[in-house]
Coordinates of C-alpha atoms in Angstrom, one line a residue:
M194 CA 33.3 18.1 -22.8
S195 CA 33.6 20.6 -20.0
A196 CA 30.9 19.8 -17.4
R197 CA 29.4 22.1 -14.8
V198 CA 28.3 20.9 -11.4
L199 CA 25.5 21.9 -9.1
M200 CA 24.7 20.2 -5.8
V201 CA 21.3 19.9 -4.2
Q202 CA 21.4 19.5 -0.4
G203 CA 18.5 19.4 2.1
T204 CA 17.7 20.7 5.6
G205 CA 16.8 17.1 6.5
S206 CA 15.9 13.7 5.1
S207 CA 12.8 13.3 2.9
V208 CA 12.6 17.0 2.0
G209 CA 12.3 16.1 -1.6
K210 CA 15.9 16.3 -2.9
S211 CA 15.7 13.1 -5.0
T212 CA 12.4 14.2 -6.6
L213 CA 13.6 17.7 -7.3
V214 CA 16.8 16.5 -8.9
A215 CA 14.8 14.1 -11.1
G216 CA 12.5 16.9 -12.2
L217 CA 15.3 19.3 -12.8
A218 CA 17.2 16.7 -14.8
R219 CA 14.2 16.1 -17.1
A220 CA 13.7 19.9 -17.5
L221 CA 17.3 20.5 -18.4
V222 CA 17.4 17.5 -20.8
R223 CA 14.4 19.1 -22.6
R224 CA 16.5 22.2 -23.0
G225 CA 19.0 20.2 -24.9
L226 CA 21.6 19.6 -22.2
R227 CA 23.3 16.3 -21.5
V228 CA 22.6 15.8 -17.8
L229 CA 23.9 13.1 -15.5
P230 CA 22.9 12.5 -11.8
F231 CA 25.3 11.8 -9.0
K232 CA 24.9 10.9 -5.3
P233 CA 28.2 10.3 -3.5
Q234 CA 26.6 8.3 -0.7
N235 CA 23.2 6.9 -0.3
M236 CA 21.5 4.8 2.3
S237 CA 18.6 2.8 1.0
N238 CA 17.3 -0.8 0.6
N239 CA 15.5 0.2 -2.5
A240 CA 18.2 -0.4 -5.1
A241 CA 18.4 -0.9 -8.8
V242 CA 20.7 -3.0 -11.0
T243 CA 22.9 -1.2 -13.5
L244 CA 23.8 -2.2 -17.0
D245 CA 27.4 -2.5 -16.0
G246 CA 26.5 -5.2 -13.4
G247 CA 26.3 -3.2 -10.3
E248 CA 23.7 -1.7 -8.0
I249 CA 22.8 1.8 -7.0
G250 CA 20.0 3.6 -5.1
R251 CA 16.6 3.5 -6.8
A252 CA 16.5 7.3 -6.7
Q253 CA 19.6 7.5 -8.9
A254 CA 18.2 5.0 -11.3
L255 CA 15.0 7.2 -11.5
Q256 CA 17.2 10.3 -12.1
A257 CA 19.0 8.4 -14.9
R258 CA 15.7 7.7 -16.5
A259 CA 14.9 11.4 -16.2
C260 CA 18.1 12.1 -18.0
G261 CA 17.3 9.6 -20.7
V262 CA 20.4 7.5 -20.0
P263 CA 20.9 4.0 -18.5
P264 CA 21.8 3.7 -14.8
M265 CA 25.5 3.3 -14.1
A266 CA 27.4 2.4 -11.0
D267 CA 29.3 5.6 -11.0
M268 CA 26.1 7.5 -10.3
N269 CA 26.0 6.3 -6.7
P270 CA 29.5 5.1 -5.8
V271 CA 28.8 4.4 -2.1
L272 CA 25.5 2.7 -1.2
L273 CA 24.7 1.6 2.4
K274 CA 22.0 -1.0 2.7
P275 CA 20.8 -1.3 6.3
Q276 CA 20.6 -4.8 7.7
G277 CA 19.6 -3.9 11.3
E278 CA 19.7 -1.1 13.8
T279 CA 23.5 -0.4 13.6
G280 CA 24.9 -2.4 10.6
S281 CA 24.7 -2.0 6.8
Q282 CA 25.9 -3.8 3.7
L283 CA 28.5 -1.6 2.0
V284 CA 28.3 -1.3 -1.8
V285 CA 31.2 0.5 -3.5
R286 CA 30.9 1.4 -7.1
G287 CA 28.2 -1.1 -7.6
Q288 CA 29.7 -4.1 -5.8
R289 CA 29.2 -5.4 -2.2
V290 CA 32.5 -5.2 -0.4
D291 CA 31.7 -5.5 3.3
T292 CA 29.2 -5.3 6.2
V293 CA 30.0 -2.4 8.4
E294 CA 28.7 -1.0 11.8
A295 CA 27.7 2.7 11.8
R296 CA 30.4 3.7 14.3
H297 CA 33.2 2.0 12.3
Y298 CA 31.9 3.3 9.0
Q299 CA 32.6 7.0 10.1
S300 CA 36.3 6.4 10.2
R301 CA 36.2 4.5 6.9
K302 CA 34.7 7.3 4.8
E303 CA 38.1 9.1 4.3
Q304 CA 39.3 6.0 2.4
L305 CA 36.2 6.1 0.2
M306 CA 36.6 9.7 -1.0
P307 CA 39.1 8.9 -3.8
Q308 CA 36.6 6.4 -5.3
V309 CA 33.8 8.8 -5.0
L310 CA 35.8 11.5 -6.8
Q311 CA 36.8 9.0 -9.5
S312 CA 33.2 8.1 -10.2
F313 CA 32.3 11.8 -10.3
K314 CA 35.1 12.5 -12.8
N315 CA 34.0 9.7 -15.0
L316 CA 30.5 11.2 -15.2
A317 CA 31.7 14.8 -15.6
A318 CA 33.8 13.7 -18.6
G319 CA 30.6 13.0 -20.6
A320 CA 28.1 15.6 -19.4
D321 CA 27.2 19.3 -19.8
I322 CA 26.0 19.4 -16.2
V323 CA 26.1 16.9 -13.3
L324 CA 23.4 17.3 -10.8
V325 CA 24.6 16.1 -7.4
E326 CA 22.3 15.1 -4.6
G327 CA 23.3 15.3 -1.0
A328 CA 22.2 12.9 1.7
G329 CA 20.2 13.6 4.9
S330 CA 20.8 17.0 6.3
A331 CA 23.5 19.5 5.4
S332 CA 23.7 20.5 9.0
E333 CA 24.8 17.2 10.5
V334 CA 27.9 18.8 11.9
N335 CA 28.5 15.7 14.1
L336 CA 29.3 13.8 10.9
R337 CA 31.3 16.5 9.2
R338 CA 34.7 15.0 9.7
H339 CA 35.6 12.9 6.6
D340 CA 32.2 13.7 5.2
I341 CA 31.7 12.4 1.6
A342 CA 27.9 13.0 1.3
N343 CA 27.3 16.7 1.7
M344 CA 29.7 19.6 2.3
G345 CA 32.7 17.3 2.3
F346 CA 32.0 16.5 -1.3
A347 CA 30.9 20.0 -2.2
R348 CA 34.2 21.4 -0.9
A349 CA 36.2 18.7 -2.7
V350 CA 35.0 19.8 -6.1
Q351 CA 34.0 23.4 -5.2
A352 CA 30.4 22.7 -6.1
P353 CA 27.8 25.5 -5.6
V354 CA 25.0 24.2 -3.4
V355 CA 21.2 24.8 -3.5
L356 CA 19.5 24.1 -0.1
V357 CA 16.0 22.5 -0.1
G358 CA 13.6 22.9 2.9
D359 CA 10.2 21.2 3.2
I360 CA 7.4 23.6 4.3
D361 CA 5.0 20.7 4.7
R362 CA 6.7 19.4 7.8
G363 CA 6.8 22.9 9.5
G364 CA 9.6 25.0 10.7
V365 CA 11.1 25.6 7.3
I366 CA 12.3 29.1 8.0
A367 CA 14.2 28.0 11.1
S368 CA 15.6 24.9 9.3
L369 CA 17.0 27.0 6.4
V370 CA 18.4 29.8 8.5
G371 CA 19.6 27.5 11.2
T372 CA 21.5 25.4 8.6
Q373 CA 23.6 28.5 7.9
V374 CA 24.1 29.2 11.6
V375 CA 25.5 25.8 12.5
L376 CA 27.7 25.2 9.4
Q377 CA 31.4 26.1 9.3
P378 CA 31.8 29.4 7.5
E379 CA 33.6 27.8 4.6
D380 CA 30.7 25.3 4.2
A381 CA 28.0 28.0 4.5
E382 CA 29.7 29.9 1.7
R383 CA 29.1 27.1 -0.7
I384 CA 25.3 27.6 -0.4
K385 CA 24.2 30.0 -3.2
G386 CA 20.4 29.6 -3.2
F387 CA 17.4 27.9 -1.6
V388 CA 14.2 26.2 -2.6
V389 CA 11.1 25.7 -0.4
N390 CA 9.3 22.5 -1.4
R391 CA 5.8 21.1 -0.9
M392 CA 3.8 24.3 -0.4
R393 CA 0.1 23.6 0.1
G394 CA -2.5 26.3 -0.2
D395 CA -2.0 29.9 -1.3
P396 CA 1.7 30.5 -2.1
T397 CA 1.4 34.2 -1.6
L398 CA 1.0 33.5 2.1
F399 CA 4.7 32.6 2.2
A400 CA 6.1 35.4 0.1
D401 CA 7.3 37.2 3.2
G402 CA 8.9 34.0 4.4
M403 CA 10.9 33.6 1.2
Q404 CA 12.0 37.2 1.5
F405 CA 13.0 36.8 5.2
V406 CA 15.2 33.7 4.4
A407 CA 16.8 35.5 1.5
Q408 CA 17.6 38.6 3.6
K409 CA 18.8 36.7 6.6
T410 CA 21.1 34.3 4.7
G411 CA 22.1 36.3 1.6
W412 CA 21.0 33.3 -0.5
Q413 CA 19.1 33.6 -3.7
A414 CA 15.4 32.5 -3.6
L415 CA 15.1 30.0 -6.4
G416 CA 11.5 28.9 -6.0
L417 CA 8.5 28.0 -3.8
V418 CA 7.4 24.7 -5.2
P419 CA 3.7 23.6 -4.6
Y420 CA 2.9 20.0 -3.6
L421 CA 2.4 17.9 -6.7
P422 CA 0.3 14.7 -6.4
D423 CA 1.9 13.2 -9.5
V424 CA 5.1 12.5 -7.6
H425 CA 3.3 9.5 -6.0
D426 CA 3.7 7.8 -9.4
L427 CA 7.5 7.9 -9.0
P428 CA 9.3 5.1 -7.1
A429 CA 9.7 5.8 -3.4
E430 CA 13.2 5.7 -2.0
D431 CA 12.6 4.5 1.5
A432 CA 9.9 2.8 3.6
A433 CA 8.6 6.1 5.1
D434 CA 8.1 7.5 1.5
L435 CA 6.4 4.2 0.6
M436 CA 3.8 4.5 3.3
D437 CA 3.1 8.1 2.4
T438 CA 2.7 7.1 -1.3
L439 CA 0.4 4.2 -0.5
R440 CA -1.8 6.3 1.8
A441 CA -2.0 9.0 -0.9
R442 CA -2.9 6.6 -3.6
R443 CA -5.6 4.9 -1.5
L444 CA -7.1 8.4 -0.8
Q445 CA -7.0 9.3 -4.4
G446 CA -8.8 6.1 -5.3
R447 CA -11.7 7.1 -3.2
V448 CA -12.2 10.6 -4.7
G449 CA -14.3 11.2 -7.8
D450 CA -16.4 9.0 -9.9
T451 CA -13.8 8.1 -12.5
Q452 CA -12.2 5.4 -10.3
P453 CA -13.9 2.1 -10.1
E454 CA -14.7 0.5 -6.8
P455 CA -11.8 -1.6 -5.6
R456 CA -12.4 -5.2 -6.6
L457 CA -9.2 -6.8 -5.6
R458 CA -7.4 -6.3 -2.3
V459 CA -3.7 -6.9 -2.2
V460 CA -2.5 -7.0 1.4
V461 CA 1.2 -6.3 2.0
P462 CA 2.8 -7.0 5.4
I463 CA 5.4 -4.2 5.9
L464 CA 8.4 -5.8 7.5
P465 CA 11.4 -4.0 9.0
M466 CA 13.9 -4.9 6.3
I467 CA 11.5 -4.4 3.3
A468 CA 13.5 -3.8 0.1
N469 CA 12.9 -3.0 -3.6
F470 CA 9.3 -2.2 -2.8
D471 CA 8.7 -0.2 -6.1
D472 CA 7.5 -3.7 -7.3
L473 CA 4.2 -2.5 -5.7
D474 CA 4.0 0.7 -7.9
P475 CA 2.4 -0.9 -11.0
L476 CA -0.3 -2.6 -8.7
C477 CA -1.0 0.8 -7.1
A478 CA -1.5 2.4 -10.5
E479 CA -3.9 -0.4 -11.7
P480 CA -7.6 0.6 -11.7
G481 CA -9.6 -1.7 -9.5
V482 CA -6.7 -2.8 -7.3
E483 CA -6.3 -1.6 -3.7
V484 CA -2.9 -2.1 -2.1
I485 CA -3.2 -2.3 1.6
P486 CA -0.1 -2.0 3.7
V487 CA -0.2 -3.6 7.2
M488 CA 2.0 -2.3 9.9
E489 CA 3.2 -3.7 13.2
G490 CA 0.4 -4.2 15.7
E491 CA -2.2 -4.6 12.9
A492 CA -3.9 -7.8 11.9
L493 CA -3.9 -8.9 8.3
P494 CA -7.3 -8.0 6.9
Q495 CA -9.3 -9.9 4.3
A496 CA -7.4 -10.2 1.1
D497 CA -7.5 -11.6 -2.4
I498 CA -3.7 -11.6 -2.6
I499 CA -1.2 -11.5 0.2
L500 CA 2.1 -10.2 -1.3
L501 CA 5.4 -10.6 0.5
P502 CA 7.9 -8.1 -1.2
G503 CA 11.7 -8.2 -1.1
S504 CA 13.7 -8.1 2.1
K505 CA 17.2 -7.0 2.9
A506 CA 17.4 -9.6 5.7
T507 CA 15.2 -12.6 4.9
L508 CA 15.8 -14.5 8.2
A509 CA 15.1 -11.5 10.4
D510 CA 11.9 -10.6 8.5
L511 CA 10.8 -14.2 8.5
A512 CA 11.2 -14.2 12.3
C513 CA 9.3 -11.0 12.5
L514 CA 6.5 -12.4 10.4
R515 CA 6.1 -15.1 13.0
A516 CA 6.4 -12.8 16.0
R517 CA 3.6 -10.6 14.7
G518 CA 1.3 -13.5 14.1
W519 CA 1.2 -12.9 10.4
A520 CA 2.8 -16.2 9.3
E521 CA -0.1 -18.3 10.7
R522 CA -2.6 -16.0 9.0
I523 CA -0.8 -16.2 5.6
V524 CA -0.7 -20.0 5.8
E525 CA -4.4 -20.1 6.7
H526 CA -5.2 -17.8 3.8
A527 CA -3.4 -20.1 1.4
Q528 CA -5.1 -23.2 2.8
K529 CA -8.5 -21.6 2.2
G530 CA -7.6 -21.0 -1.5
G531 CA -6.4 -17.5 -1.2
V532 CA -3.5 -16.3 -3.4
V533 CA -0.1 -15.7 -1.9
M534 CA 2.8 -14.3 -3.8
G535 CA 6.5 -13.6 -2.8
I536 CA 9.1 -11.6 -4.6
C537 CA 12.8 -12.2 -3.9
G538 CA 13.1 -12.4 -0.1
G539 CA 9.4 -12.9 0.1
Y540 CA 9.8 -15.8 -2.3
Q541 CA 12.4 -17.4 -0.1
M542 CA 10.1 -17.1 2.9
L543 CA 7.4 -19.1 1.1
G544 CA 9.6 -22.3 1.0
H545 CA 10.3 -25.0 3.5
S546 CA 13.5 -23.6 4.8
V547 CA 16.0 -20.8 4.6
A548 CA 19.6 -21.7 5.6
D549 CA 22.5 -19.4 6.4
P550 CA 25.4 -21.7 6.9
H551 CA 28.1 -19.0 6.5
G552 CA 26.4 -16.3 8.7
T553 CA 25.7 -14.0 5.8
E554 CA 22.8 -12.3 7.6
G555 CA 23.9 -13.0 11.2
P556 CA 24.8 -16.1 13.3
P557 CA 24.7 -19.3 11.1
C558 CA 21.3 -21.0 11.3
T559 CA 18.5 -22.6 9.5
A560 CA 14.9 -21.4 9.8
Q561 CA 11.7 -23.0 8.8
G562 CA 9.8 -21.2 6.1
L563 CA 6.1 -20.9 5.6
G564 CA 6.0 -24.3 3.7
L565 CA 3.8 -23.0 0.9
L566 CA 6.2 -23.8 -1.9
P567 CA 8.4 -26.9 -2.4
I568 CA 11.7 -25.0 -2.3
H569 CA 14.7 -24.7 0.0
T570 CA 17.0 -21.6 0.0
V571 CA 20.7 -21.5 1.0
L572 CA 22.1 -18.0 1.5
G573 CA 25.7 -17.3 0.6
D574 CA 28.2 -14.6 -0.2
D575 CA 27.6 -14.6 -4.0
K576 CA 25.2 -11.9 -5.1
K577 CA 23.3 -12.1 -8.3
L578 CA 22.8 -8.8 -10.1
E579 CA 21.3 -9.4 -13.5
Y580 CA 18.7 -8.0 -15.9
G581 CA 16.1 -10.5 -17.1
K582 CA 13.7 -10.7 -20.0
G583 CA 11.1 -13.4 -20.7
F584 CA 7.5 -14.4 -20.4
L585 CA 5.0 -16.0 -18.0
D586 CA 4.9 -19.8 -18.2
Q587 CA 1.1 -19.7 -18.4
G588 CA -0.1 -17.4 -21.1
G589 CA 3.3 -16.2 -22.5
Q590 CA 2.8 -12.5 -21.5
P591 CA 6.2 -10.6 -21.5
V592 CA 8.1 -9.8 -18.3
V593 CA 11.2 -7.8 -17.7
G594 CA 13.1 -6.8 -14.7
Y595 CA 16.2 -7.7 -12.6
E596 CA 17.4 -10.2 -10.0
M597 CA 19.2 -8.9 -6.9
H598 CA 19.7 -11.6 -4.2
L599 CA 22.2 -13.6 -2.2
G600 CA 22.3 -17.4 -2.4
H601 CA 20.4 -20.0 -4.3
T602 CA 16.9 -21.6 -4.2
H603 CA 16.6 -25.3 -4.9
R604 CA 13.4 -26.6 -6.5
P605 CA 12.2 -30.2 -7.0
E606 CA 12.2 -32.1 -10.3
G607 CA 9.2 -31.3 -12.4
F608 CA 8.3 -28.1 -10.6
T609 CA 6.0 -25.6 -12.3
P610 CA 7.9 -22.3 -12.9
L611 CA 6.1 -18.9 -12.7
L612 CA 8.0 -17.6 -15.8
W613 CA 10.8 -18.2 -18.2
L614 CA 13.7 -15.7 -17.8
N615 CA 16.6 -15.4 -20.2
G616 CA 15.7 -18.9 -21.5
Q617 CA 15.6 -20.5 -18.1
A618 CA 12.7 -21.6 -15.9
E619 CA 12.4 -19.2 -13.0
G620 CA 10.2 -19.0 -9.9
C621 CA 7.8 -21.6 -8.6
V622 CA 4.1 -22.2 -8.5
S623 CA 2.3 -24.5 -6.0
G624 CA 0.5 -27.6 -7.0
N625 CA -2.9 -25.9 -6.8
G626 CA -1.7 -22.8 -8.7
R627 CA -2.5 -20.4 -5.8
V628 CA 0.9 -19.7 -4.4
W629 CA 3.6 -18.1 -6.6
G630 CA 7.1 -17.0 -6.1
T631 CA 9.8 -15.3 -8.2
Y632 CA 13.2 -13.6 -7.9
L633 CA 12.3 -11.1 -10.6
H634 CA 11.9 -7.5 -9.5
G635 CA 9.6 -5.9 -12.1
V636 CA 7.3 -8.9 -12.7
F637 CA 4.3 -6.5 -12.7
T638 CA 6.0 -3.9 -15.0
H639 CA 4.4 -5.1 -18.3
R640 CA 0.7 -4.5 -18.1
A641 CA -0.2 -7.7 -20.0
A642 CA 1.6 -9.8 -17.4
R643 CA 0.1 -7.8 -14.6
L644 CA -3.4 -8.3 -15.8
A645 CA -2.8 -12.0 -16.4
L646 CA -1.6 -12.5 -12.9
L647 CA -4.5 -10.5 -11.4
E648 CA -7.0 -12.4 -13.5
R649 CA -5.6 -15.7 -12.1
A650 CA -6.4 -14.4 -8.6
A651 CA -9.7 -12.7 -9.3
G652 CA -11.2 -14.1 -12.5
A653 CA -12.2 -12.4 -15.7
A654 CA -12.8 -9.0 -14.0
F655 CA -9.1 -8.3 -14.6
A656 CA -9.0 -9.4 -18.2
P657 CA -8.3 -6.4 -20.5
E658 CA -12.0 -6.3 -21.5
G659 CA -13.1 -6.3 -17.8
I660 CA -12.4 -3.7 -15.2
W661 CA -9.9 -1.9 -17.5
A662 CA -12.7 -1.1 -20.0
Q663 CA -15.2 -0.3 -17.2
A664 CA -12.8 2.2 -15.6
G665 CA -12.7 4.2 -18.8
Q666 CA -8.9 4.4 -18.4
T667 CA -6.0 3.2 -20.4
L668 CA -2.5 2.7 -19.0
P669 CA 0.8 2.4 -20.9
D670 CA 1.9 -1.1 -22.0
T671 CA 4.6 -0.9 -19.3
H672 CA 4.7 1.0 -16.0
D673 CA 7.7 2.8 -17.2
G674 CA 5.3 4.9 -19.3
V675 CA 3.5 6.0 -16.1
V676 CA 6.9 7.0 -14.6
D677 CA 7.9 8.9 -17.7
A678 CA 4.6 10.8 -17.7
A679 CA 5.1 11.7 -14.1
L680 CA 8.6 13.0 -14.8
D681 CA 7.3 15.2 -17.6
H682 CA 4.6 16.6 -15.3
L683 CA 7.2 17.2 -12.6
A684 CA 9.5 19.0 -15.1
D685 CA 6.6 21.2 -16.2
H686 CA 5.8 22.0 -12.6
L687 CA 9.3 23.0 -11.8
E688 CA 9.5 25.2 -14.9
R689 CA 6.5 27.1 -13.6
H690 CA 7.6 27.5 -10.0
M691 CA 11.4 27.6 -10.0
D692 CA 13.8 30.0 -11.6
I693 CA 15.7 27.4 -13.6
D694 CA 17.6 30.0 -15.6
A695 CA 19.0 31.4 -12.3
L696 CA 19.7 27.9 -11.1
L697 CA 21.6 27.1 -14.2
A698 CA 23.6 30.3 -13.8
L699 CA 24.8 29.1 -10.4
A700 CA 26.3 25.9 -11.9
S701 CA 30.1 26.1 -12.4
P702 CA 32.9 23.8 -13.6
P703 CA 34.3 21.6 -10.8
V704 CA 37.6 22.5 -9.2
Y705 CA 39.3 19.6 -7.5
A706 CA 41.2 20.0 -4.3
A707 CA 45.0 19.3 -4.6

């Protein structure tokens, strides 16, 4: 199979590259093409487990879903997972290999290019077209040496590039034209067309702007894409996108008469190292649930459930929980009968202690947890990456998802599990049944399990015959159905507002540098 390649780069971070690639992938698959996604280098703590036992960025897993194929480690051969201001966990072809500082990583990229190219070749061997997503900004000339994420990769395989700018943030003309100005001529020549994303209002008001950019750069104008609210049903890639999504969903929940008044408030403390936060998406989509993010400097409001999501650095986020005064409030909430739930790193925080004897997250130490579950966690170098399938211990509703964590959690004899996973008891429930914890990312994916857990917190209002029926809405049996519907709407949207035929014509077979 002779694949073609097309690379999508951006004028900056969060201009919509990941979403556009996902939408284009779904549109091209519907045209009968075998499409595969690829991102040479990603930086994100929102990761996904692959069927071949690795991990990749959540955006590439979403793009794989758009293509109708399982996620594979080759789709994102280099993943950086930030653990602080200057350091990141380095994942290469799905496996954690090191912890690196930003300055030292720059000189290491040259050594990673062969593995990046091998992953790309593996994908290209089985595709009609590979859609490649760049990282950050194409114009980061200070990082151009040994670059593997943007023009360095594009030059290595002679990939044509489409540049995306975000009109919603302002200055899109200058960012597009300015990218051409600052790039090396050989890099600028790789750009063949441009897209302006997230247009709000009358698109005819920017017709002159599209023409100006095309004339100034010589690039082909491939589309002015209006803002699409449906993208908020897709998993967010980073915490900034998460906050935008949560705000948008809360606003949508207040508009119109078709949405029921929120009956259950799920408060989520947003900690610096929050990870795998797409666990929140099914709750956000559920009628009658209001997911309330709480940021630094804010007090935790009244809640039915306080939910601690995953964390890339459990000890650092646990210390932050105490420093912000949230730990005391969470314990008080539980003591008064409120529900507290933790997923992965949040689960670890709910126990009596978290020990790091080998310095996995920093200097060796042991920290006191919130003491709400009878568990003790010991961090280590071994990382569990595994899909799981099972059912809730109470009620038997199906659950499915994955585990992605370092270390082991020890539970007492006779503990009550939250669920059974791959035939084994998993998670833990407090003696009064009001505090729950699990390592399973995706515990809310199946709607039956989600409603059962919400019903435990709020009573019969969240039984299937309760608020679901009153809302006059039906949701798919799993949240994956919501995501697939959003991908279809996105593909329809791009078919209307982009010249996909012209974009396809730009794609060409890769040519590897000698």
